[in-house]
PDB file of C-alpha atoms and ligand atoms in Angstrom:
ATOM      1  CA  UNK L   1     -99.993 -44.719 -31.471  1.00  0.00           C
ATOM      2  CA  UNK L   2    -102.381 -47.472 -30.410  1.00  0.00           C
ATOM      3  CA  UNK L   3    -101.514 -49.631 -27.834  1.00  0.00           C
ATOM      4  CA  UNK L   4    -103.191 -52.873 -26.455  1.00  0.00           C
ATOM      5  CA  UNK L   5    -102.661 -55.159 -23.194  1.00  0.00           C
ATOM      6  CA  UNK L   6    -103.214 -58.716 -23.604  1.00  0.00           C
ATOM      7  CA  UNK L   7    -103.289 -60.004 -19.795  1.00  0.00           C
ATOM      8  CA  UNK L   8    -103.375 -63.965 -18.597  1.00  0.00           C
ATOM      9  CA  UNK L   9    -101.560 -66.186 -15.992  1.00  0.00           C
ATOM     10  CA  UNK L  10     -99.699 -68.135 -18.750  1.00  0.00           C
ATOM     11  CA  UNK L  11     -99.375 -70.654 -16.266  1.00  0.00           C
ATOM     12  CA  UNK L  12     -97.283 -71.271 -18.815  1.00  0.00           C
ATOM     13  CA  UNK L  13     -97.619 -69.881 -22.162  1.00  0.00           C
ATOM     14  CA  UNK L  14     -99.138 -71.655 -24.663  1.00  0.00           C
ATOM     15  CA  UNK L  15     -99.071 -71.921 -28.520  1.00  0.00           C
ATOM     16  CA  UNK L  16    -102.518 -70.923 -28.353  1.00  0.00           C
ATOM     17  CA  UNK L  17    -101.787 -67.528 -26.168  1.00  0.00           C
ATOM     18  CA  UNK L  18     -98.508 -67.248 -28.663  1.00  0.00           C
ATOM     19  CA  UNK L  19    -101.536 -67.021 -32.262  1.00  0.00           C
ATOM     20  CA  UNK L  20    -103.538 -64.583 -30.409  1.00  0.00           C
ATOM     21  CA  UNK L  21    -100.040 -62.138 -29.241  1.00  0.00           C
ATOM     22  CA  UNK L  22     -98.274 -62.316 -32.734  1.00  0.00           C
ATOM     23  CA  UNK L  23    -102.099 -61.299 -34.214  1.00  0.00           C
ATOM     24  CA  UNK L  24    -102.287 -59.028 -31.896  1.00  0.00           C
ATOM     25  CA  UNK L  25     -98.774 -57.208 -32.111  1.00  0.00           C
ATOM     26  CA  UNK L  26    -100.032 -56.645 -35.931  1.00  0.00           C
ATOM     27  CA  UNK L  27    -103.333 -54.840 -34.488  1.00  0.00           C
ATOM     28  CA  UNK L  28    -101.389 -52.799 -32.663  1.00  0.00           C
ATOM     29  CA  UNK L  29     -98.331 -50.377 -32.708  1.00  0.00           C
ATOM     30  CA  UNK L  30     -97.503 -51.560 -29.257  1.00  0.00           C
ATOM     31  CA  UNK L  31     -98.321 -54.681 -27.180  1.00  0.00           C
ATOM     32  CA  UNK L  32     -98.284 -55.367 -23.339  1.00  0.00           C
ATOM     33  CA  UNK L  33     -98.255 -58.677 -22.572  1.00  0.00           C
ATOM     34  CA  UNK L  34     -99.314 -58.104 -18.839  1.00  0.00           C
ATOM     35  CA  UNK L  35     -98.483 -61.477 -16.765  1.00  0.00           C
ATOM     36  CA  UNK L  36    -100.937 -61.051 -13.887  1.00  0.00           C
ATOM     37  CA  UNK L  37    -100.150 -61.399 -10.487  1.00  0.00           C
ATOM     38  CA  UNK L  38    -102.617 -63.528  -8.490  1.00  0.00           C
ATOM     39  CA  UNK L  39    -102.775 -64.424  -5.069  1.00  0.00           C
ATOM     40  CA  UNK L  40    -105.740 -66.487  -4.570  1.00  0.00           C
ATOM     41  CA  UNK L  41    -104.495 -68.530  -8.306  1.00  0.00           C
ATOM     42  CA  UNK L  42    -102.424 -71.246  -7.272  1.00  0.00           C
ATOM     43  CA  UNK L  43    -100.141 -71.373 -10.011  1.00  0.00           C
ATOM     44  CA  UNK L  44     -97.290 -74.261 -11.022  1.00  0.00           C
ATOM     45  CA  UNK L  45     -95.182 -71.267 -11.916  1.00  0.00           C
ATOM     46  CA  UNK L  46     -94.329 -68.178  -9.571  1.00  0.00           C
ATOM     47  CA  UNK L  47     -95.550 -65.138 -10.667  1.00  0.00           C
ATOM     48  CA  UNK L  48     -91.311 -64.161 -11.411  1.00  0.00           C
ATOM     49  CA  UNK L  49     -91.297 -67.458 -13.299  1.00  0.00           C
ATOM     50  CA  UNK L  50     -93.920 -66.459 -15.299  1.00  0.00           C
ATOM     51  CA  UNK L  51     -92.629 -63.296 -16.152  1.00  0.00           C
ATOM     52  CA  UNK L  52     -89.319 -64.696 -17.340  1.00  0.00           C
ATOM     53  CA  UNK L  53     -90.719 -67.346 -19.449  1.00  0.00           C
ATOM     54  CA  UNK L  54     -93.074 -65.308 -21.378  1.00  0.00           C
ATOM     55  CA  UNK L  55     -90.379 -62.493 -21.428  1.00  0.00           C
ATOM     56  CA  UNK L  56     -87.907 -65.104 -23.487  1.00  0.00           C
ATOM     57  CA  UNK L  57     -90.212 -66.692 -25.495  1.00  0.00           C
ATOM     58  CA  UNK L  58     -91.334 -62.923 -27.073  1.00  0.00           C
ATOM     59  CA  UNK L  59     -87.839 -61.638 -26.780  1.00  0.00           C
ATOM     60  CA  UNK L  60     -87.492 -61.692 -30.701  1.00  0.00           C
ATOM     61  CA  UNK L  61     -91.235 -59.397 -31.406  1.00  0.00           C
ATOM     62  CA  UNK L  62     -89.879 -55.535 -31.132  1.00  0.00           C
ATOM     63  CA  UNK L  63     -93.291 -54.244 -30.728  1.00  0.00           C
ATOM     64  CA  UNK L  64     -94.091 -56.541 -27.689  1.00  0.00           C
ATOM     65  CA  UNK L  65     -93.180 -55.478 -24.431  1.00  0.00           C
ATOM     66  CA  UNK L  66     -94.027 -57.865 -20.885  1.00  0.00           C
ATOM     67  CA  UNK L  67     -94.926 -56.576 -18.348  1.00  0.00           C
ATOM     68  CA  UNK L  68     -96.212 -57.991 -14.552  1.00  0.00           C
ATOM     69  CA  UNK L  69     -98.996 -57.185 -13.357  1.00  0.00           C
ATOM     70  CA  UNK L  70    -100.137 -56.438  -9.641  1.00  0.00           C
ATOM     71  CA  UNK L  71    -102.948 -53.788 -10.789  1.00  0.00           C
ATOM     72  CA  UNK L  72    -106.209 -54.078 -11.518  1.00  0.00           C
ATOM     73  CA  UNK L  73    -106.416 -54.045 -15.489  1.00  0.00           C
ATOM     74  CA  UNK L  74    -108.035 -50.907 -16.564  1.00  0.00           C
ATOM     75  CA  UNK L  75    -105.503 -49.032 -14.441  1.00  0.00           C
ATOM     76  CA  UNK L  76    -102.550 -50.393 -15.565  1.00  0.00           C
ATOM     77  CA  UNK L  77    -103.769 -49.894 -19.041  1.00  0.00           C
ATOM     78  CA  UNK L  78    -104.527 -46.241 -18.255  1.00  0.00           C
ATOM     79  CA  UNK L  79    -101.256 -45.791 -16.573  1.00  0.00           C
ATOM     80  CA  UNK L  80     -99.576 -47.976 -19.792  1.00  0.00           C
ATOM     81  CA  UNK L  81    -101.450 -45.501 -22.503  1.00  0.00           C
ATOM     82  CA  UNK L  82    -103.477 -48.324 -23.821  1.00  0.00           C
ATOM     83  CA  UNK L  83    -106.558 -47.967 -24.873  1.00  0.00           C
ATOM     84  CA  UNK L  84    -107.688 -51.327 -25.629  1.00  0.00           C
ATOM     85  CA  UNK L  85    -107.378 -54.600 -23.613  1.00  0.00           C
ATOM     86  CA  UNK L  86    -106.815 -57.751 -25.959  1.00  0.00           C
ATOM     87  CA  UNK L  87    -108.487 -61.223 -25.676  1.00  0.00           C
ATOM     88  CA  UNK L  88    -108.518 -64.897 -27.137  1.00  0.00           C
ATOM     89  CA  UNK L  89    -111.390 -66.320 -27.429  1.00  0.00           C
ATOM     90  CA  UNK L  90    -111.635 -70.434 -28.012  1.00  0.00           C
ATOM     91  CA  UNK L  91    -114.979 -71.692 -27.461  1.00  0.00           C
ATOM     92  CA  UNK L  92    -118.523 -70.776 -26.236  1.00  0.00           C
ATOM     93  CA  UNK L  93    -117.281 -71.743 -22.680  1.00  0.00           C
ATOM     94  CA  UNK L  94    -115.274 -68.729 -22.626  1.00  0.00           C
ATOM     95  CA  UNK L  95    -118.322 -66.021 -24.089  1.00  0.00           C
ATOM     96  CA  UNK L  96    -119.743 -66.243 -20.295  1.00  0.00           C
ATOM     97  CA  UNK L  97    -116.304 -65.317 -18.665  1.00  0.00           C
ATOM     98  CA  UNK L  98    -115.377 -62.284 -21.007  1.00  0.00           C
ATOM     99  CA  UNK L  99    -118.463 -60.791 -21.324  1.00  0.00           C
ATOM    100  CA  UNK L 100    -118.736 -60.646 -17.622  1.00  0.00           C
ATOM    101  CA  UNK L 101    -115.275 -59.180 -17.228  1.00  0.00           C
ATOM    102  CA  UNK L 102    -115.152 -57.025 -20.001  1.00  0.00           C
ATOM    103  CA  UNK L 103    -118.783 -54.967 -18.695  1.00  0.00           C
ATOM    104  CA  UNK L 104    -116.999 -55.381 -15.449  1.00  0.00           C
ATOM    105  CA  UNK L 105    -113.857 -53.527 -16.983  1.00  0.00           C
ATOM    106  CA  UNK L 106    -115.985 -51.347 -18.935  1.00  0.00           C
ATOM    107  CA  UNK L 107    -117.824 -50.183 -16.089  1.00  0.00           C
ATOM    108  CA  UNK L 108    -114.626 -49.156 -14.458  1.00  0.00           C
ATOM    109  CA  UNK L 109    -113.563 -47.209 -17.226  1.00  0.00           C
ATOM    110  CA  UNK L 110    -115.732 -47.081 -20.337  1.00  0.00           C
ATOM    111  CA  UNK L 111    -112.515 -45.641 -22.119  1.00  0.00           C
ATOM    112  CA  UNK L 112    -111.101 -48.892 -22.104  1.00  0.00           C
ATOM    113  CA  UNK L 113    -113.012 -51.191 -24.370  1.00  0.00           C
ATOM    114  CA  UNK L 114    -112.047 -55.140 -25.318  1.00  0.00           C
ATOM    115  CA  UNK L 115    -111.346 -56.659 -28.522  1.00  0.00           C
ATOM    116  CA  UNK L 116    -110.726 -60.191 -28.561  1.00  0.00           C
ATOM    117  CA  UNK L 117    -109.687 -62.719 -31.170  1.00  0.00           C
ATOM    118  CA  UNK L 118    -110.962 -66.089 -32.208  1.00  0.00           C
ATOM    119  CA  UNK L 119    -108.192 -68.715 -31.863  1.00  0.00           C
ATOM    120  CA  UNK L 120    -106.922 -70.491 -34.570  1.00  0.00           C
ATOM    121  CA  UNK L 121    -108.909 -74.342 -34.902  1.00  0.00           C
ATOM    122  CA  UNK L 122    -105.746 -76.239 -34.016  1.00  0.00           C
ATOM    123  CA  UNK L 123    -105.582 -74.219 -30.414  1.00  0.00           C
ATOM    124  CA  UNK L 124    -109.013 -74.595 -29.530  1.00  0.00           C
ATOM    125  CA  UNK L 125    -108.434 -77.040 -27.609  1.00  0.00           C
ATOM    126  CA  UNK L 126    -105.496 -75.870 -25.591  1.00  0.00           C
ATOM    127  CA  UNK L 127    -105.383 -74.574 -22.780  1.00  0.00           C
ATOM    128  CA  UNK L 128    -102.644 -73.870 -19.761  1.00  0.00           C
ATOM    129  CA  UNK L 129    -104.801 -76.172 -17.781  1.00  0.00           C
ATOM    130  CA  UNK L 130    -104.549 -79.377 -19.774  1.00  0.00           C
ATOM    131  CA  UNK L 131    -100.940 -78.295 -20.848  1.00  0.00           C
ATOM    132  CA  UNK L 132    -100.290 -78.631 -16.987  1.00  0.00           C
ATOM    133  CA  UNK L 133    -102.017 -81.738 -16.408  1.00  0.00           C
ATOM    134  CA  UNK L 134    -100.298 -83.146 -19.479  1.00  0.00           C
ATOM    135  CA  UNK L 135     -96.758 -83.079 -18.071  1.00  0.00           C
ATOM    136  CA  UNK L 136     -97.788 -83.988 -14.371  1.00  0.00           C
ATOM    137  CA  UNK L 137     -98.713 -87.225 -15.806  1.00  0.00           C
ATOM    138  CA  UNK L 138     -95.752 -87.822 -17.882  1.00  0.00           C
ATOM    139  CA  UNK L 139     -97.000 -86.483 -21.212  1.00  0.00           C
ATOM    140  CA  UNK L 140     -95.249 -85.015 -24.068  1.00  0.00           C
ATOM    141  CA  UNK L 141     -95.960 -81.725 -23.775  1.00  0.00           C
ATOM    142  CA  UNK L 142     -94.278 -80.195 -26.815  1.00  0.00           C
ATOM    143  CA  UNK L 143     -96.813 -79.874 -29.762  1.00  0.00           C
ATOM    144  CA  UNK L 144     -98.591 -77.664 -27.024  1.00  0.00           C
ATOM    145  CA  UNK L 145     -95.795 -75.064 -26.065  1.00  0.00           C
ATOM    146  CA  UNK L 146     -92.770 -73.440 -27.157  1.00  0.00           C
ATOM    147  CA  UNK L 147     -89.690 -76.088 -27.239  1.00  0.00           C
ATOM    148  CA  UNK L 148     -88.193 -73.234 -24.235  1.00  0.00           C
ATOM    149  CA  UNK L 149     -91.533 -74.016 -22.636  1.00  0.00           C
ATOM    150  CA  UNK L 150     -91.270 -77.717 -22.955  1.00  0.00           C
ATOM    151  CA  UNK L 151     -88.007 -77.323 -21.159  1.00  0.00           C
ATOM    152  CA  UNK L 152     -88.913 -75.321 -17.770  1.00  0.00           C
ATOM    153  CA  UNK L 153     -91.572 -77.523 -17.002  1.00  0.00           C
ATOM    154  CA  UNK L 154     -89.418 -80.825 -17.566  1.00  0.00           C
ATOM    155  CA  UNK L 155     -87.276 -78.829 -14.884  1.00  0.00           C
ATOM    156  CA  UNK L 156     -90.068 -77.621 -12.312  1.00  0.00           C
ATOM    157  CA  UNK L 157     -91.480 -81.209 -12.215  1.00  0.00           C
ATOM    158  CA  UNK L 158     -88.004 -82.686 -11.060  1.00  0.00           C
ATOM    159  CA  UNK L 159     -87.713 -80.550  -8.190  1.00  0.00           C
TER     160      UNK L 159
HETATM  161  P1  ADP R 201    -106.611 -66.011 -17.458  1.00  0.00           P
HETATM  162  O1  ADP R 201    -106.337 -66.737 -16.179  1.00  0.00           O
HETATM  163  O2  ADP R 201    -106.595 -64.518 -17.325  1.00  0.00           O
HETATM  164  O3  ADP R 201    -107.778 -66.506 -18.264  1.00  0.00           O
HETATM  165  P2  ADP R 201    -104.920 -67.354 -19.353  1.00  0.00           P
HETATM  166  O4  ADP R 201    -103.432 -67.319 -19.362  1.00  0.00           O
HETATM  167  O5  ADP R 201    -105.562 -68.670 -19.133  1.00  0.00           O
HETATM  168  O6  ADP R 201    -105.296 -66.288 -18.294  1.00  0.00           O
HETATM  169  O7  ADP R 201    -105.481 -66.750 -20.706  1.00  0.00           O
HETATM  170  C1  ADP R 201    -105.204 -65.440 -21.119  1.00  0.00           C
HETATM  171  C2  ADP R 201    -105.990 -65.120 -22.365  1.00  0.00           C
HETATM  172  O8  ADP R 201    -105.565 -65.992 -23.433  1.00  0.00           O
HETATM  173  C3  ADP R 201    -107.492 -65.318 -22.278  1.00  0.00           C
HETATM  174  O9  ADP R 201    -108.117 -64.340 -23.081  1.00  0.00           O
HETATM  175  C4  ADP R 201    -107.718 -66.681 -22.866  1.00  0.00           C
HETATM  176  O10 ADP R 201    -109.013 -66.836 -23.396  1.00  0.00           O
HETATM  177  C5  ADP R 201    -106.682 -66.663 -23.961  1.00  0.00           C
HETATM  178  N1  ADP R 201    -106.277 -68.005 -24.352  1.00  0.00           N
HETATM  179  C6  ADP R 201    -105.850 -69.016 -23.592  1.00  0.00           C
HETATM  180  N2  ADP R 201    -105.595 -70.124 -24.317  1.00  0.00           N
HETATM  181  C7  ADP R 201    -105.885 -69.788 -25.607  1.00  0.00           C
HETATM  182  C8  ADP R 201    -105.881 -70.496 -26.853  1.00  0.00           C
HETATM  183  N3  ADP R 201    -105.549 -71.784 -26.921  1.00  0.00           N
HETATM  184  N4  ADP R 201    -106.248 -69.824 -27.961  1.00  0.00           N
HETATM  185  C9  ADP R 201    -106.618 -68.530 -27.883  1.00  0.00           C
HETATM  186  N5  ADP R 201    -106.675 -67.821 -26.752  1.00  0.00           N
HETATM  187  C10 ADP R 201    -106.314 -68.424 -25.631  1.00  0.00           C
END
């Protein structure tokens, strides 16, 4: 059985993370989804938060499984049974990143290698980032996220 671990913040989850999962649960017999727990990341969402949203929004994809995060990656993977960590890729800005971090991960544990997928055109531009500053000035946030999405941040930004 081959299993991969796609980890992010999905601070929140995007339609863009959503392409690269749903590829990636077809690459795969089994998929983390490993919501990563960060301490020095100041995040809009709490790390629980996170968890929950990206657990209902995959709730429907049986070979998909979330899971949080408070490891470094190549462990948890080891301790998961996956053998390959999963990544999107969306422009040249983000080669510099993941091929730092996946030589990084590799020289932790060469038995974990990193595949990583090209996002689809229309989510090239997206990220969590600008899907955050979208709705803290007002914008409509919904051709970016799931509608579910669309609905948790309309509630974080009343409080
Ligand atoms: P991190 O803080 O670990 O980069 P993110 O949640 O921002 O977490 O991203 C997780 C993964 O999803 C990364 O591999 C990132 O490149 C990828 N990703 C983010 N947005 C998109 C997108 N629009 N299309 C494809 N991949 C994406």
């Amino acid at each position: 059985m081959k299993i991969g671990y796609y980890p992010g913040s999905f601070d929140p989850i995007t339609f863009g993370h959503l392409d690269i999962v749903s590829r990636g649960a077809h690459l795969f017999d089994k998929l983390y989804v490993a919501v990563s727990v960060n301490p020095s990341k100041k995040t809009m969402f709490s790390d629980k938060e996170r968890y929950d949203i990206v657990k209902e929004v995959l709730k429907d994809m049986p070979n998909v499984e979330v899971v949080l995060s408070q490891k470094l990656t190549v462990e948890h993977c080891k301790l998961l049974g996956a053998t390959h960590i999963l990544r999107g890729l969306r422009a040249v800005t983000d080669y510099d990143y993941e091929f730092q971090m996946t030589n990084f991960n590799r020289k932790i544990d060469h038995e974990i290698d990193t595949v990583f997928l090209m996002t689809e055109g229309q989510f090239s531009f997206l990220s969590s980032s600008s899907v955050r500053e979208l709705a803290y000035f007002g914008g409509d946030v919904t051709p970016f996220v799931p509608e579910y999405v669309a609905k948790m941040i309309a509630q974080k930004l009343k409080k």
